[in-house]
């Protein structure tokens, strides 16, 4: 169809400009009417999407940090979680497939909020910086600042600093001194004084004071922290695991802002409320407490506000293929012959909803495929082969069952047949290509249930000659099936 040909010509021209290749080098006719007249550069990308494997190496500024077995997300600009992976051997892996748009995407570590922008397939480094990165925002001479108070019960002792009972920081196993109600000091660079009739803890002139208190927490619980302060004061919440000799994430709190609330991260058993005062700054009425998180209705270990299926303990996370947008595929059925290159012999669009459990294993995938246009003169079927994220065959069967408008492909493990002939699949004949009759596209919906342990797949969607099963037309990057 001519207007489709013009669109593809425009894509070729834009690609040529992007590669800084002159028209003299390509030597294309100035008024080409079909792709058969064009010289297409080797390696031309026939896809309008950015796709492939994304591997994120998670590192830290603190050698005691360990993010393994925790979640890493891919999010969009609005913060919506699109993909979820588990960090293993300090790496989280994703299959990333998004339209080539101006949208931005990020690998995001929910334990601390650190992120790195993801622009294409490849390897990225995400450094989780556990060092103090921001100075207090209030200048000398400001008045006492009170953070918004929180409703969670305070679990700290001597939080108003009315009693001077500090001891030296123990540098031992956290479990032996959590919940003992004791403030532990790193140095003696502090004094007690009175501000507005209340006794406060104050750093000495040109000195920095550090002190901490430890409490027991439970992963997934809600927490809140607040304080009154003057000038350069910072509060950190450090999370410790069961071994209690390392911390793996932190929350930074500037008590000049509204009180901080959040969820205790996965794997945390203890929290250290760590306060730093500098150069005559002071703090008073520190509050830290936890309470059972809002809910985990299905008891799968994923809080309801993070659970896309809060009432189904076999499912937790919803993802889509493509990662964002929809996939539209246009086929020319005479390959390896050139044909007329109008790419309307079969046009299908699809979006796959993928459900994962709390361990990031795929439970099921719901396919909806729309047969948008059939401009062919010969009959073609539509097949799918599930591949791994490297576009290779799985070494084992990953499909437990199939239901709906698709059947298992007897020729291929992990293969499906959506229909064997597009003409027979149509309730009412249409072409939808501007030449023949128009009609509402047929939709084909089906569900695949997976065996345990599968965390990603790529659907190789292809057409084949109805009268000659071995003639298959695949997307660039895929090979023919066993048929």
Short mmCIF file of C-alpha atoms in Angstrom, two decimals:
data_model
loop_
_atom_site.label_atom_id
_atom_site.label_comp_id
_atom_site.label_asym_id
_atom_site.label_seq_id
_atom_site.Cartn_x
_atom_site.Cartn_y
_atom_site.Cartn_z
CA UNK A 1 0.00 0.00 0.00
CA UNK A 2 1.49 3.28 -1.11
CA UNK A 3 1.13 5.32 2.08
CA UNK A 4 2.80 2.54 4.08
CA UNK A 5 5.65 2.53 1.59
CA UNK A 6 6.07 6.28 2.04
CA UNK A 7 6.20 5.82 5.82
CA UNK A 8 8.94 3.21 5.52
CA UNK A 9 10.84 5.41 3.09
CA UNK A 10 10.77 8.16 5.69
CA UNK A 11 12.16 5.77 8.30
CA UNK A 12 15.01 4.81 5.96
CA UNK A 13 15.77 8.46 5.32
CA UNK A 14 15.79 9.32 9.01
CA UNK A 15 18.05 6.37 9.76
CA UNK A 16 20.44 7.48 7.04
CA UNK A 17 20.62 10.95 8.56
CA UNK A 18 21.15 9.50 11.99
CA UNK A 19 24.11 7.47 10.72
CA UNK A 20 25.57 10.55 8.97
CA UNK A 21 25.63 8.63 5.66
CA UNK A 22 25.24 10.86 2.62
CA UNK A 23 22.67 10.18 -0.10
CA UNK A 24 25.58 9.99 -2.57
CA UNK A 25 26.98 7.03 -0.65
CA UNK A 26 23.62 5.22 -0.50
CA UNK A 27 22.81 6.05 -4.16
CA UNK A 28 19.05 5.74 -3.84
CA UNK A 29 16.72 7.06 -6.59
CA UNK A 30 15.24 10.44 -5.59
CA UNK A 31 11.62 9.41 -6.19
CA UNK A 32 11.54 5.76 -5.14
CA UNK A 33 8.05 4.30 -4.87
CA UNK A 34 8.93 0.98 -3.23
CA UNK A 35 11.62 -0.48 -1.05
CA UNK A 36 12.60 -2.77 -3.91
CA UNK A 37 14.23 0.29 -5.49
CA UNK A 38 16.22 1.18 -2.41
CA UNK A 39 19.66 0.19 -1.22
CA UNK A 40 19.11 -0.64 2.44
CA UNK A 41 22.23 -0.24 4.60
CA UNK A 42 23.55 -3.42 6.18
CA UNK A 43 22.51 -3.64 9.80
CA UNK A 44 19.47 -1.38 9.34
CA UNK A 45 17.18 -1.64 12.38
CA UNK A 46 13.72 -2.63 11.18
CA UNK A 47 12.24 -2.14 14.65
CA UNK A 48 10.94 1.11 16.13
CA UNK A 49 11.56 -0.14 19.68
CA UNK A 50 14.54 -0.27 21.98
CA UNK A 51 14.88 -3.80 23.32
CA UNK A 52 17.30 -6.27 24.78
CA UNK A 53 18.87 -7.42 28.03
CA UNK A 54 19.60 -4.89 30.74
CA UNK A 55 22.04 -5.94 33.49
CA UNK A 56 22.50 -3.65 36.48
CA UNK A 57 25.56 -4.07 38.70
CA UNK A 58 24.74 -2.87 42.22
CA UNK A 59 27.72 -1.48 44.14
CA UNK A 60 28.06 0.57 47.32
CA UNK A 61 30.32 2.96 49.13
CA UNK A 62 30.18 0.74 52.22
CA UNK A 63 31.78 -2.72 52.17
CA UNK A 64 29.26 -4.02 54.72
CA UNK A 65 26.32 -3.33 52.42
CA UNK A 66 24.61 -6.34 50.82
CA UNK A 67 21.64 -5.91 48.46
CA UNK A 68 21.54 -9.52 47.28
CA UNK A 69 18.11 -11.22 47.36
CA UNK A 70 16.45 -7.81 47.41
CA UNK A 71 14.35 -6.23 44.66
CA UNK A 72 15.47 -3.84 41.93
CA UNK A 73 12.84 -2.16 39.75
CA UNK A 74 12.62 -0.53 36.35
CA UNK A 75 10.40 2.54 36.72
CA UNK A 76 9.19 5.26 34.36
CA UNK A 77 9.35 9.02 34.88
CA UNK A 78 6.22 9.04 37.03
CA UNK A 79 7.68 6.39 39.34
CA UNK A 80 5.45 3.51 38.19
CA UNK A 81 7.10 0.13 38.57
CA UNK A 82 7.34 -1.58 35.16
CA UNK A 83 9.70 -4.47 35.85
CA UNK A 84 10.87 -6.20 39.01
CA UNK A 85 13.97 -8.36 39.43
CA UNK A 86 15.90 -9.94 42.29
CA UNK A 87 19.52 -8.91 42.84
CA UNK A 88 21.73 -12.01 42.59
CA UNK A 89 25.52 -11.87 42.86
CA UNK A 90 25.12 -8.07 42.92
CA UNK A 91 23.40 -8.07 39.49
CA UNK A 92 19.76 -7.62 38.53
CA UNK A 93 18.74 -8.63 35.00
CA UNK A 94 15.77 -7.50 32.91
CA UNK A 95 14.45 -7.85 29.37
CA UNK A 96 13.68 -4.26 28.36
CA UNK A 97 11.42 -3.44 25.38
CA UNK A 98 10.08 0.10 25.00
CA UNK A 99 9.10 2.39 22.09
CA UNK A 100 11.71 4.81 20.82
CA UNK A 101 10.20 7.89 22.47
CA UNK A 102 11.40 10.74 24.66
CA UNK A 103 10.24 8.93 27.81
CA UNK A 104 12.86 8.16 30.46
CA UNK A 105 13.30 4.94 32.42
CA UNK A 106 15.36 4.16 35.51
CA UNK A 107 16.76 1.20 37.44
CA UNK A 108 15.54 1.96 40.96
CA UNK A 109 16.55 0.45 44.30
CA UNK A 110 13.52 0.83 46.62
CA UNK A 111 15.59 0.18 49.74
CA UNK A 112 17.24 3.61 49.52
CA UNK A 113 15.77 5.43 46.52
CA UNK A 114 18.97 5.41 44.45
CA UNK A 115 18.51 5.09 40.68
CA UNK A 116 20.30 5.20 37.33
CA UNK A 117 18.76 6.07 33.96
CA UNK A 118 18.26 3.19 31.49
CA UNK A 119 18.29 4.30 27.84
CA UNK A 120 18.96 1.05 25.92
CA UNK A 121 19.96 -2.57 26.30
CA UNK A 122 23.33 -3.12 27.93
CA UNK A 123 25.12 -3.01 31.27
CA UNK A 124 24.74 -0.29 33.91
CA UNK A 125 26.25 0.47 37.29
CA UNK A 126 24.07 1.58 40.19
CA UNK A 127 26.09 2.87 43.12
CA UNK A 128 24.21 3.00 46.40
CA UNK A 129 25.98 5.78 48.24
CA UNK A 130 25.66 5.31 52.00
CA UNK A 131 27.74 8.34 52.86
CA UNK A 132 26.10 11.58 54.08
CA UNK A 133 25.36 13.53 50.90
CA UNK A 134 23.49 16.60 52.10
CA UNK A 135 24.19 19.21 54.73
CA UNK A 136 21.45 20.58 56.97
CA UNK A 137 19.43 23.20 55.13
CA UNK A 138 19.07 25.81 57.88
CA UNK A 139 21.55 28.62 58.42
CA UNK A 140 22.81 30.01 61.71
CA UNK A 141 20.41 32.33 63.43
CA UNK A 142 17.22 30.54 62.42
CA UNK A 143 14.67 29.68 65.06
CA UNK A 144 13.87 26.27 66.45
CA UNK A 145 12.40 23.99 63.77
CA UNK A 146 9.77 21.40 64.67
CA UNK A 147 9.04 18.51 62.35
CA UNK A 148 5.49 17.38 61.83
CA UNK A 149 4.64 14.93 64.61
CA UNK A 150 3.61 11.39 63.81
CA UNK A 151 1.03 9.07 65.28
CA UNK A 152 3.30 6.01 65.65
CA UNK A 153 4.33 5.41 69.27
CA UNK A 154 7.89 6.50 70.07
CA UNK A 155 10.18 3.57 70.89
CA UNK A 156 13.23 5.62 71.92
CA UNK A 157 14.18 6.16 75.55
CA UNK A 158 15.44 9.50 76.86
CA UNK A 159 14.31 11.01 73.56
CA UNK A 160 14.02 14.46 75.16
CA UNK A 161 17.60 14.23 76.50
CA UNK A 162 16.62 15.13 80.05
CA UNK A 163 19.06 12.54 81.39
CA UNK A 164 22.80 12.46 80.72
CA UNK A 165 23.38 8.73 80.52
CA UNK A 166 25.44 8.40 77.32
CA UNK A 167 28.08 5.68 77.03
CA UNK A 168 30.72 5.00 74.43
CA UNK A 169 29.67 3.44 71.13
CA UNK A 170 29.97 -0.36 71.63
CA UNK A 171 31.14 -1.49 68.15
CA UNK A 172 29.73 -4.94 68.81
CA UNK A 173 26.84 -7.16 67.82
CA UNK A 174 23.68 -5.07 67.51
CA UNK A 175 21.39 -7.72 68.99
CA UNK A 176 23.14 -7.44 72.37
CA UNK A 177 22.22 -3.77 72.88
CA UNK A 178 19.09 -3.22 70.77
CA UNK A 179 16.13 -1.94 72.83
CA UNK A 180 18.33 -1.21 75.88
CA UNK A 181 17.16 2.43 75.86
CA UNK A 182 20.72 3.74 75.80
CA UNK A 183 22.16 6.53 73.67
CA UNK A 184 25.68 5.63 72.52
CA UNK A 185 28.18 8.42 71.81
CA UNK A 186 31.08 8.47 69.35
CA UNK A 187 32.85 11.39 71.11
CA UNK A 188 32.34 14.06 73.78
CA UNK A 189 31.72 17.00 71.44
CA UNK A 190 28.38 17.93 73.02
CA UNK A 191 26.81 19.79 75.94
CA UNK A 192 23.40 20.08 77.55
CA UNK A 193 21.69 23.44 77.45
CA UNK A 194 18.22 24.94 77.68
CA UNK A 195 16.25 26.27 74.70
CA UNK A 196 12.74 27.71 75.11
CA UNK A 197 12.52 26.15 78.57
CA UNK A 198 13.45 22.65 77.36
CA UNK A 199 16.70 20.80 77.91
CA UNK A 200 18.39 19.98 74.57
CA UNK A 201 21.53 18.26 73.32
CA UNK A 202 23.93 20.69 71.63
CA UNK A 203 27.19 20.31 69.67
CA UNK A 204 30.17 22.27 70.94
CA UNK A 205 31.47 25.27 69.00
CA UNK A 206 33.31 24.14 65.80
CA UNK A 207 32.80 20.50 66.79
CA UNK A 208 30.78 17.58 65.42
CA UNK A 209 28.97 15.15 67.71
CA UNK A 210 27.57 11.72 66.78
CA UNK A 211 25.33 9.43 68.81
CA UNK A 212 22.93 6.50 68.26
CA UNK A 213 20.21 4.34 69.76
CA UNK A 214 19.22 0.86 68.50
CA UNK A 215 15.77 -0.75 68.32
CA UNK A 216 14.35 -4.03 67.05
CA UNK A 217 12.18 -3.80 63.92
CA UNK A 218 10.27 -6.17 61.63
CA UNK A 219 10.54 -6.08 57.85
CA UNK A 220 7.50 -4.66 56.11
CA UNK A 221 6.34 -2.63 59.14
CA UNK A 222 5.66 1.08 58.80
CA UNK A 223 8.12 3.44 60.49
CA UNK A 224 8.18 7.16 61.26
CA UNK A 225 10.83 9.58 62.60
CA UNK A 226 10.62 13.23 63.68
CA UNK A 227 12.56 15.72 65.83
CA UNK A 228 12.97 19.34 66.89
CA UNK A 229 16.29 20.92 65.98
CA UNK A 230 18.31 24.06 65.41
CA UNK A 231 20.73 24.54 62.50
CA UNK A 232 23.03 21.81 61.20
CA UNK A 233 21.47 18.52 62.34
CA UNK A 234 21.12 15.29 60.37
CA UNK A 235 19.36 12.04 61.25
CA UNK A 236 19.97 8.68 59.54
CA UNK A 237 18.11 5.41 59.93
CA UNK A 238 20.51 2.50 59.36
CA UNK A 239 19.00 -0.96 58.82
CA UNK A 240 20.75 -4.11 60.08
CA UNK A 241 20.16 -7.73 59.09
CA UNK A 242 19.79 -10.79 61.31
CA UNK A 243 23.57 -11.19 61.67
CA UNK A 244 23.47 -7.64 63.09
CA UNK A 245 27.04 -6.84 62.05
CA UNK A 246 26.31 -5.08 58.74
CA UNK A 247 23.82 -2.61 57.38
CA UNK A 248 22.41 -2.76 53.91
CA UNK A 249 20.24 0.32 53.41
CA UNK A 250 19.51 3.66 54.98
CA UNK A 251 16.98 6.45 55.12
CA UNK A 252 18.16 10.05 55.32
CA UNK A 253 16.08 12.47 57.32
CA UNK A 254 16.45 16.23 57.48
CA UNK A 255 14.32 17.18 60.51
CA UNK A 256 13.66 20.63 59.06
CA UNK A 257 11.21 18.98 56.68
CA UNK A 258 8.04 17.05 57.40
CA UNK A 259 8.54 13.83 59.33
CA UNK A 260 9.79 10.84 57.40
CA UNK A 261 7.63 7.74 57.06
CA UNK A 262 8.17 4.54 55.12
CA UNK A 263 8.44 0.76 55.29
CA UNK A 264 11.15 -1.24 57.03
CA UNK A 265 13.06 -2.90 54.14
CA UNK A 266 13.13 -6.62 53.48
CA UNK A 267 15.71 -8.42 55.62
CA UNK A 268 15.97 -5.74 58.33
CA UNK A 269 15.86 -6.84 61.98
CA UNK A 270 17.31 -3.76 63.69
CA UNK A 271 17.39 -0.01 63.14
CA UNK A 272 20.01 2.45 64.31
CA UNK A 273 18.77 6.01 64.88
CA UNK A 274 21.99 7.88 64.10
CA UNK A 275 22.20 11.63 64.81
CA UNK A 276 24.90 14.08 63.78
CA UNK A 277 25.18 17.61 65.25
CA UNK A 278 27.66 20.22 64.10
CA UNK A 279 28.88 23.58 65.38
CA UNK A 280 26.35 24.70 68.05
CA UNK A 281 23.39 22.95 66.42
CA UNK A 282 21.04 21.13 68.77
CA UNK A 283 18.31 18.49 68.78
CA UNK A 284 15.38 17.66 71.06
CA UNK A 285 12.34 15.36 71.22
CA UNK A 286 13.53 12.72 68.75
CA UNK A 287 10.85 10.18 67.91
CA UNK A 288 11.21 6.86 66.09
CA UNK A 289 8.64 4.09 66.06
CA UNK A 290 7.22 1.24 64.01
CA UNK A 291 3.87 -0.42 63.61
CA UNK A 292 2.49 -3.27 61.57
CA UNK A 293 2.25 -2.19 57.93
CA UNK A 294 -1.12 -1.33 56.46
CA UNK A 295 -1.77 -4.94 55.39
CA UNK A 296 -0.62 -7.99 53.50
CA UNK A 297 -4.02 -9.49 52.85
CA UNK A 298 -2.78 -12.59 51.03
CA UNK A 299 0.25 -13.21 53.30
CA UNK A 300 2.69 -13.60 50.42
CA UNK A 301 5.30 -11.34 52.03
CA UNK A 302 4.60 -8.39 49.70
CA UNK A 303 2.79 -5.45 51.31
CA UNK A 304 -0.54 -4.61 49.70
CA UNK A 305 0.67 -1.20 48.50
CA UNK A 306 3.44 -2.98 46.53
CA UNK A 307 1.32 -5.98 45.54
CA UNK A 308 -0.46 -5.80 42.17
CA UNK A 309 -2.55 -8.80 43.23
CA UNK A 310 -3.12 -8.14 46.96
CA UNK A 311 -5.74 -10.90 47.35
CA UNK A 312 -3.86 -13.64 45.47
CA UNK A 313 -0.92 -15.21 47.27
CA UNK A 314 0.29 -16.90 44.06
CA UNK A 315 0.78 -13.54 42.32
CA UNK A 316 2.48 -10.32 43.42
CA UNK A 317 3.89 -8.30 40.51
CA UNK A 318 2.31 -7.31 37.19
CA UNK A 319 4.50 -6.69 34.16
CA UNK A 320 3.83 -6.27 30.45
CA UNK A 321 5.45 -7.19 27.17
CA UNK A 322 6.45 -4.84 25.66
CA UNK A 323 7.65 -3.12 28.84
CA UNK A 324 5.75 -0.01 27.74
CA UNK A 325 3.28 0.58 24.92
CA UNK A 326 2.00 -2.03 22.45
CA UNK A 327 3.78 -4.17 19.87
CA UNK A 328 2.67 -3.99 16.24
CA UNK A 329 4.20 -6.39 13.70
CA UNK A 330 3.92 -6.01 9.91
CA UNK A 331 4.80 -9.01 7.69
CA UNK A 332 5.65 -9.46 4.01
CA UNK A 333 4.72 -13.07 3.22
CA UNK A 334 6.92 -13.79 0.16
CA UNK A 335 10.24 -13.86 2.00
CA UNK A 336 12.92 -14.62 0.92
CA UNK A 337 11.47 -13.05 -2.20
CA UNK A 338 11.20 -9.26 -2.09
CA UNK A 339 7.47 -9.18 -2.83
CA UNK A 340 5.77 -5.80 -3.07
CA UNK A 341 7.17 -4.58 0.26
CA UNK A 342 3.94 -2.94 1.39
CA UNK A 343 4.06 -4.92 4.67
CA UNK A 344 0.30 -5.48 4.87
CA UNK A 345 0.07 -9.22 4.16
CA UNK A 346 -0.49 -9.65 7.90
CA UNK A 347 -0.43 -6.95 10.56
CA UNK A 348 -0.96 -7.93 14.20
CA UNK A 349 -0.71 -6.00 17.47
CA UNK A 350 -0.43 -7.34 20.96
CA UNK A 351 0.28 -6.65 24.60
CA UNK A 352 1.01 -9.41 27.10
CA UNK A 353 0.12 -9.15 30.79
CA UNK A 354 2.60 -11.14 32.87
CA UNK A 355 1.95 -12.12 36.49
CA UNK A 356 4.88 -12.94 38.78
CA UNK A 357 4.89 -14.29 42.32
CA UNK A 358 6.74 -12.86 45.31
CA UNK A 359 9.94 -14.67 44.18
CA UNK A 360 9.80 -12.99 40.74
CA UNK A 361 8.90 -16.28 39.02
CA UNK A 362 6.38 -15.96 36.18
CA UNK A 363 3.06 -17.59 37.07
CA UNK A 364 1.01 -16.80 33.96
CA UNK A 365 0.89 -14.65 30.83
CA UNK A 366 -2.34 -13.35 29.28
CA UNK A 367 -2.03 -12.70 25.53
CA UNK A 368 -4.39 -10.57 23.47
CA UNK A 369 -3.50 -10.50 19.77
CA UNK A 370 -5.41 -8.34 17.29
CA UNK A 371 -5.40 -9.35 13.62
CA UNK A 372 -5.39 -5.78 12.33
CA UNK A 373 -4.92 -6.26 8.58
CA UNK A 374 -4.84 -9.12 6.04
CA UNK A 375 -3.67 -7.89 2.65
CA UNK A 376 -2.29 -11.22 1.45
CA UNK A 377 -3.22 -13.31 -1.55
CA UNK A 378 -2.08 -16.54 0.09
CA UNK A 379 -3.01 -18.03 3.43
CA UNK A 380 -0.67 -17.68 6.40
CA UNK A 381 -0.86 -18.96 9.95
CA UNK A 382 0.36 -17.22 13.10
CA UNK A 383 2.74 -18.97 15.48
CA UNK A 384 4.62 -18.08 18.67
CA UNK A 385 7.74 -19.62 20.13
CA UNK A 386 8.77 -18.63 23.66
CA UNK A 387 12.51 -17.91 23.84
CA UNK A 388 14.83 -16.84 26.64
CA UNK A 389 16.02 -13.26 27.00
CA UNK A 390 18.93 -13.94 24.62
CA UNK A 391 16.48 -15.04 21.87
CA UNK A 392 17.61 -18.66 22.29
CA UNK A 393 15.49 -21.76 22.85
CA UNK A 394 14.89 -22.85 26.43
CA UNK A 395 16.57 -26.12 27.33
CA UNK A 396 13.36 -27.43 28.89
CA UNK A 397 9.61 -27.07 28.57
CA UNK A 398 8.42 -23.98 30.46
CA UNK A 399 4.70 -24.21 29.61
CA UNK A 400 2.45 -25.96 32.13
CA UNK A 401 -0.83 -25.38 30.28
CA UNK A 402 -2.56 -23.26 27.62
CA UNK A 403 -6.18 -22.10 27.59
CA UNK A 404 -8.14 -19.91 25.19
CA UNK A 405 -7.63 -19.12 21.50
CA UNK A 406 -4.30 -20.94 21.03
CA UNK A 407 -3.04 -24.52 20.98
CA UNK A 408 0.30 -26.18 21.62
CA UNK A 409 2.55 -26.47 18.56
CA UNK A 410 3.31 -30.17 18.06
CA UNK A 411 6.46 -29.21 16.13
CA UNK A 412 8.05 -27.04 18.82
CA UNK A 413 8.58 -27.28 22.56
CA UNK A 414 7.30 -24.01 24.07
CA UNK A 415 5.52 -23.24 20.80
CA UNK A 416 1.92 -22.19 20.15
CA UNK A 417 -0.34 -21.88 17.13
CA UNK A 418 -2.78 -18.96 17.29
CA UNK A 419 -4.45 -19.82 13.97
CA UNK A 420 -3.46 -21.88 10.95
CA UNK A 421 -4.94 -19.61 8.29
CA UNK A 422 -5.79 -15.92 8.69
CA UNK A 423 -8.64 -16.14 6.19
CA UNK A 424 -10.31 -18.96 8.11
CA UNK A 425 -9.74 -17.12 11.41
CA UNK A 426 -11.78 -14.12 10.29
CA UNK A 427 -15.50 -14.15 11.11
CA UNK A 428 -16.02 -11.60 8.33
CA UNK A 429 -13.46 -11.02 5.62
CA UNK A 430 -11.58 -7.71 5.78
CA UNK A 431 -8.25 -6.40 4.58
CA UNK A 432 -8.04 -3.04 6.39
CA UNK A 433 -5.33 -1.86 3.98
CA UNK A 434 -7.13 0.85 2.04
CA UNK A 435 -7.82 -1.34 -1.00
CA UNK A 436 -10.29 -4.05 0.06
CA UNK A 437 -13.08 -4.21 2.64
CA UNK A 438 -12.67 -2.80 6.14
CA UNK A 439 -13.79 -4.44 9.36
CA UNK A 440 -13.30 -4.63 13.08
CA UNK A 441 -10.12 -6.64 13.76
CA UNK A 442 -10.52 -10.11 15.22
CA UNK A 443 -8.96 -10.61 18.65
CA UNK A 444 -7.42 -13.82 19.95
CA UNK A 445 -6.99 -14.16 23.70
CA UNK A 446 -5.30 -16.98 25.56
CA UNK A 447 -3.43 -17.70 28.80
CA UNK A 448 -0.19 -19.59 29.36
CA UNK A 449 0.55 -21.01 32.80
CA UNK A 450 4.22 -21.62 33.53
CA UNK A 451 6.25 -24.21 35.37
CA UNK A 452 8.13 -22.86 38.40
CA UNK A 453 11.42 -21.02 38.12
CA UNK A 454 10.89 -19.04 34.90
CA UNK A 455 11.66 -15.32 35.37
CA UNK A 456 11.56 -13.98 31.78
CA UNK A 457 10.70 -14.93 28.21
CA UNK A 458 10.59 -13.28 24.79
CA UNK A 459 7.77 -14.18 22.36
CA UNK A 460 9.00 -14.90 18.82
CA UNK A 461 5.78 -14.10 16.90
CA UNK A 462 5.98 -15.20 13.27
CA UNK A 463 3.86 -16.22 10.27
CA UNK A 464 4.10 -19.40 8.21
CA UNK A 465 2.63 -20.59 4.89
CA UNK A 466 -0.63 -22.44 5.61
CA UNK A 467 0.01 -24.87 2.76
CA UNK A 468 3.73 -25.26 3.51
CA UNK A 469 4.45 -25.30 7.26
CA UNK A 470 8.21 -25.01 6.81
CA UNK A 471 8.02 -21.56 5.18
CA UNK A 472 8.26 -19.17 8.14
CA UNK A 473 8.80 -15.41 8.27
CA UNK A 474 10.40 -14.18 11.51
CA UNK A 475 11.46 -10.85 12.90
CA UNK A 476 15.07 -9.79 12.55
CA UNK A 477 17.12 -11.45 15.27
CA UNK A 478 15.10 -14.69 15.32
CA UNK A 479 15.71 -17.91 13.39
CA UNK A 480 13.37 -20.52 11.95
CA UNK A 481 11.80 -23.06 14.31
CA UNK A 482 12.22 -26.85 14.20
CA UNK A 483 9.44 -26.88 11.61
#
